[in-house]
Coordinates of C-alpha atoms in Angstrom, one line a residue:
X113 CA 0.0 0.0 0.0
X114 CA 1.5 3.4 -0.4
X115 CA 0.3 7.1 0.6
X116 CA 1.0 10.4 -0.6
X117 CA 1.7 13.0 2.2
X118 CA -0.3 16.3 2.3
X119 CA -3.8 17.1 1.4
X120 CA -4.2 16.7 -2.6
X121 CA -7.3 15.1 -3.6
X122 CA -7.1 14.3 -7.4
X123 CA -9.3 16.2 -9.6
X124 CA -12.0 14.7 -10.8
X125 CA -13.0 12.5 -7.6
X126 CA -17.1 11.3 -7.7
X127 CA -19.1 13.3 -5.2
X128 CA -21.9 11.3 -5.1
X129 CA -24.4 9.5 -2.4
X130 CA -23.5 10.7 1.4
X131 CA -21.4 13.6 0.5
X132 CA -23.2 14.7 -2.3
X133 CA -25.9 15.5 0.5
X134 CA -23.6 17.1 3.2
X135 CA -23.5 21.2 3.2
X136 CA -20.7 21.9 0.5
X137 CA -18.5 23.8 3.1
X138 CA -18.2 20.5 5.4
X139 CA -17.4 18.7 2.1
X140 CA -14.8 21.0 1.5
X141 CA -13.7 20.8 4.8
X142 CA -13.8 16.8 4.7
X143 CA -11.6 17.0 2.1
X144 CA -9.1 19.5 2.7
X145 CA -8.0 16.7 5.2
X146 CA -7.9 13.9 2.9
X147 CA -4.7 11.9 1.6
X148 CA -5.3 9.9 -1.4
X149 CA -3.9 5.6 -0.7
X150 CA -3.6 2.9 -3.1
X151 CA -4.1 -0.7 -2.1
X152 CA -3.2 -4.0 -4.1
X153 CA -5.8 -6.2 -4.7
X154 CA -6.7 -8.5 -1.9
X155 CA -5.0 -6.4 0.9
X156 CA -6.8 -5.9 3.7
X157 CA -8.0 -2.2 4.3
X158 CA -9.5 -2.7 8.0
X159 CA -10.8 -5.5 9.9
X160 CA -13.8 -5.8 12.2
X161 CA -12.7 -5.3 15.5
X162 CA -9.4 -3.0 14.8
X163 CA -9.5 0.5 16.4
X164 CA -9.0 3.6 14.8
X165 CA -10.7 6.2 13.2
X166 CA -9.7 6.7 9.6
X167 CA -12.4 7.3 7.1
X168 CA -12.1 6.5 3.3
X169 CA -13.8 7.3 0.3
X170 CA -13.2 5.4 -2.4
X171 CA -11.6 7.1 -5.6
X172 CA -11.2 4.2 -8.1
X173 CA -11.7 0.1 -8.2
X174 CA -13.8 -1.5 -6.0
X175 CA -14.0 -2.5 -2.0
X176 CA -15.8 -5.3 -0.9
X177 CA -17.4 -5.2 3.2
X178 CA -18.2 -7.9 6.1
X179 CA -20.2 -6.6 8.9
X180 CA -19.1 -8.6 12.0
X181 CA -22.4 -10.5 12.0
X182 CA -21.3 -12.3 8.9
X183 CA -21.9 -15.8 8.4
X184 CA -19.0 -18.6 7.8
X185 CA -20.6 -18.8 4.7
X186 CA -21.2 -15.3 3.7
X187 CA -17.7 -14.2 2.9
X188 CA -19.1 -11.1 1.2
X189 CA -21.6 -8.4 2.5
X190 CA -21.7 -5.7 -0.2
X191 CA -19.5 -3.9 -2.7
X192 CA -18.7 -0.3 -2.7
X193 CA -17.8 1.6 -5.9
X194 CA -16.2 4.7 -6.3
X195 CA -18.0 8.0 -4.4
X196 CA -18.9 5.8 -1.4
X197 CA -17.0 6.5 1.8
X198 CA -16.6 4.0 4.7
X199 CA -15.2 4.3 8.3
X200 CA -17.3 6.9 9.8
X201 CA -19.1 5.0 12.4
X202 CA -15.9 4.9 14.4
X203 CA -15.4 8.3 14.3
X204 CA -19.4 8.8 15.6
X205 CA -19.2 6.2 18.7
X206 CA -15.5 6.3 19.3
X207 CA -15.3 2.6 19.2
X208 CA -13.9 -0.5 17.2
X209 CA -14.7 -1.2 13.7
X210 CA -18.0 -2.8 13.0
X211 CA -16.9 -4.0 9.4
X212 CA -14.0 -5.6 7.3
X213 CA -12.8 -3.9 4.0
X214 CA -11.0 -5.5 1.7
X215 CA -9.7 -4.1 -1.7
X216 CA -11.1 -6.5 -4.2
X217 CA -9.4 -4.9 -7.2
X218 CA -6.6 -2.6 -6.9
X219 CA -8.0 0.7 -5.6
X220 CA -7.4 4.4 -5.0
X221 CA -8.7 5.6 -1.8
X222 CA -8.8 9.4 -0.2
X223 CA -8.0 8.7 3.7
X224 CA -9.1 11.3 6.2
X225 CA -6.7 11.0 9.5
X226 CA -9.4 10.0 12.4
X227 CA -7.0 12.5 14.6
X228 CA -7.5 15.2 12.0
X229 CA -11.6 14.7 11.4
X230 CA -12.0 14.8 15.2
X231 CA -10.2 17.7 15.3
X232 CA -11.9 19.6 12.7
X233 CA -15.4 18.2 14.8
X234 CA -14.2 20.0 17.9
X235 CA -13.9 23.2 16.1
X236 CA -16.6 23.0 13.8
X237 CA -19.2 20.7 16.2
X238 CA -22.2 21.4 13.8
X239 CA -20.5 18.9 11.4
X240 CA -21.3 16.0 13.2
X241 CA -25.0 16.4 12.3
X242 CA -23.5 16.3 8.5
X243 CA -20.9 13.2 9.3
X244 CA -24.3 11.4 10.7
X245 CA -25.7 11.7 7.3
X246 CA -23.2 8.9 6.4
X247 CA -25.0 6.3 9.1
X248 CA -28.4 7.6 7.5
X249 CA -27.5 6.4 4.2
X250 CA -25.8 3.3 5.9
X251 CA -28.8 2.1 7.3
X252 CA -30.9 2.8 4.0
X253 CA -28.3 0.7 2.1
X254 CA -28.7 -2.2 4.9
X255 CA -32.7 -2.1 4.7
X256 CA -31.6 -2.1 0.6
X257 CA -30.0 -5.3 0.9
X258 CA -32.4 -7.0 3.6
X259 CA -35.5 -6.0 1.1
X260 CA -33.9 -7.4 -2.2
X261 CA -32.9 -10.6 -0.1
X262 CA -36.9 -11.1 0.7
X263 CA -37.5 -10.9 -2.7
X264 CA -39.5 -14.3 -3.5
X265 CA -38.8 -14.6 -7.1
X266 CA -35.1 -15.9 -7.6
X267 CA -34.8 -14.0 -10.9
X268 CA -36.2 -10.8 -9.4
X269 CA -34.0 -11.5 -6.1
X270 CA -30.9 -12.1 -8.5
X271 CA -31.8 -9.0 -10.9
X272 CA -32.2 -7.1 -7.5
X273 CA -28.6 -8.0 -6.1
X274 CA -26.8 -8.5 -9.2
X275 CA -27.8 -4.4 -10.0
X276 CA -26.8 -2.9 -6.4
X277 CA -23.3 -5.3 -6.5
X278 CA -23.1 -3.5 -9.9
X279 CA -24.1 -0.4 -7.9
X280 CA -27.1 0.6 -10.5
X281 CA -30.1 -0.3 -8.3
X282 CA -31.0 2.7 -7.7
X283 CA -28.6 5.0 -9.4
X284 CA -29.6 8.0 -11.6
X285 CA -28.1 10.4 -14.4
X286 CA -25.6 9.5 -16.9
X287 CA -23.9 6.2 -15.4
X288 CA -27.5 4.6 -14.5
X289 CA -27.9 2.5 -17.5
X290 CA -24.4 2.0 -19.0
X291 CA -22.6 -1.5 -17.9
X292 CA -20.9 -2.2 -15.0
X293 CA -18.7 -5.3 -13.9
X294 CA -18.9 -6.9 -10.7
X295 CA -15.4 -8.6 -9.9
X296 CA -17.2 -11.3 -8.2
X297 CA -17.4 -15.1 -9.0
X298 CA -20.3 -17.0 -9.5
X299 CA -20.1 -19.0 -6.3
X300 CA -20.0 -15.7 -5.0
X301 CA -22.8 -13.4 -6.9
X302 CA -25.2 -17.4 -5.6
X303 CA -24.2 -16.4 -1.9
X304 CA -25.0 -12.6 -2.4
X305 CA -28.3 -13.9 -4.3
X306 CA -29.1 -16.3 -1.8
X307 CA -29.9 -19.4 -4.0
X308 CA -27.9 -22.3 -5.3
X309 CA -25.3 -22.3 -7.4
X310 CA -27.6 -24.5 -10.2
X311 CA -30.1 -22.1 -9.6
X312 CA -27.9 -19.1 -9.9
X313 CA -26.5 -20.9 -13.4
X314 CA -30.0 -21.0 -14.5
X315 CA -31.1 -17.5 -13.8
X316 CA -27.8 -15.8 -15.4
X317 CA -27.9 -18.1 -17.9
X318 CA -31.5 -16.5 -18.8
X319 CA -30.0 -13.5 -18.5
X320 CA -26.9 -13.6 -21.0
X321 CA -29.3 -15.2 -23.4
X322 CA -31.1 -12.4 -22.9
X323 CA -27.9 -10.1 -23.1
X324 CA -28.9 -8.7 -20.1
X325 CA -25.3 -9.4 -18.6
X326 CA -21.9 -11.3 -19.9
X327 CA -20.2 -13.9 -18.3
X328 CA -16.8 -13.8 -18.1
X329 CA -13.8 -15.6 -15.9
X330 CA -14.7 -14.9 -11.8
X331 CA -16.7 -11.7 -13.5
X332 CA -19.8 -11.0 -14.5
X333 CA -20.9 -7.6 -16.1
X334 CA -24.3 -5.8 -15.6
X335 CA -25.0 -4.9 -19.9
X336 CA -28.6 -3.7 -19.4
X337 CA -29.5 -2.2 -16.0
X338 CA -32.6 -0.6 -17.3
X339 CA -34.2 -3.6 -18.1
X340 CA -32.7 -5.6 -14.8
X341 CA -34.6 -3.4 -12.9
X342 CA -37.7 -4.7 -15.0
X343 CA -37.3 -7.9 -13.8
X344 CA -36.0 -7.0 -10.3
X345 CA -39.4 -4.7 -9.8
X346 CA -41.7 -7.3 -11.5
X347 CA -40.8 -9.6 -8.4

């Protein structure tokens, strides 16, 4: 892993979700703190348990999370794509991580100093109200997952989870209907789906005759979101 010193957050980073609906001076603020971090695929960002207070928003590739509920099974929660942030909910209770991240392709990450963010909370305590925004649309996303998993239609339910992995469940403007590959394999995406593996097979299968998604090696790539979210509705 390596880290540039100094606040330089490379142009062109995704404001989206959480931040996108923070007052633009505690965004500015967030970020005058932030140090961007690379991490090989594979290496592990945080574990459940570990103690500090680093937050990181995620500039490029993709980060894969374990709440510390996680079954033996379940060795994936959710993915994150770039403009989500993760880490704040140590920084809001002042205790020990609640979630492993792990860098499932190589990634680029912005790293705000726990030290530094509690810092800029003492002088500036408003911002916590905008730093609680982050568990707001934490809890949304976990209500997100637990809804699409109750899904009874295994198609719908796969549709459902294959397009959030892919983050285009609910996304809107430019990026909500262009394709998007999930580094994930297929053992994998059946766990996330909750259904076999032969019924996972079946459903994709559907769906790349379909050319609704492509296959490819311990991949699979969301083509047609608009019309996933057909099926994932119609359930």
């Amino acid at each position: 892993m390596t880290e540039t010193r100094g606040p330089s957050v490379p142009v062109g980073f995704p404001i989206r979700g959480w931040l996108a609906d923070c007052a633009p001076q505690f965004t500015r603020d967030l970020l005058s703190l932030a140090r961007p971090k690379s991490f090989a695929a594979g290496s592990v960002i945080y574990q459940a348990g570990d103690v500090g207070g680093d937050v990181f928003g995620i500039g490029s590739g993709v980060v894969t999370l374990q709440c510390r509920f996680t079954h033996a099974d379940a060795v994936v929660l959710h993915m994150a794509w770039p403009g989500e942030w993760f880490g704040t909910l140590s920084v809001l209770l002042e205790r020990g991580r609640r979630i492993t991240a792990i860098a499932r392709t190589d990634v680029e990450l912005l790293r705000v100093p726990g030290e530094e963010l509690r810092a800029l909370l003492r002088r500036r305590p408003e911002w916590f109200a905008e730093l609680g925004r982050d568990a707001i649309h934490n809890m949304d996303l976990a209500m997100q997952i637990a809804t699409d998993l109750m899904i009874r239609d295994p198609s719908s339910r796969c549709a459902a989870v294959l397009l959030r992995l892919a983050s285009r469940r609910w996304a809107s403007g430019p990026e909500a209907d262009t394709s998007s590959e999930i580094p994930a394999s297929q053992a994998e995406l059946a766990m996330l789906c909750n259904v076999s593996r032969n019924t996972f097979s079946r459903v994709v299968g559907e769906f790349s005759r379909r050319r609704l998604v492509v296959l490819n090696y311990r991949s699979l790539t969301v083509t047609e979101p608009a019309r996933l979210r057909d099926i994932a509705d119609s359930g």
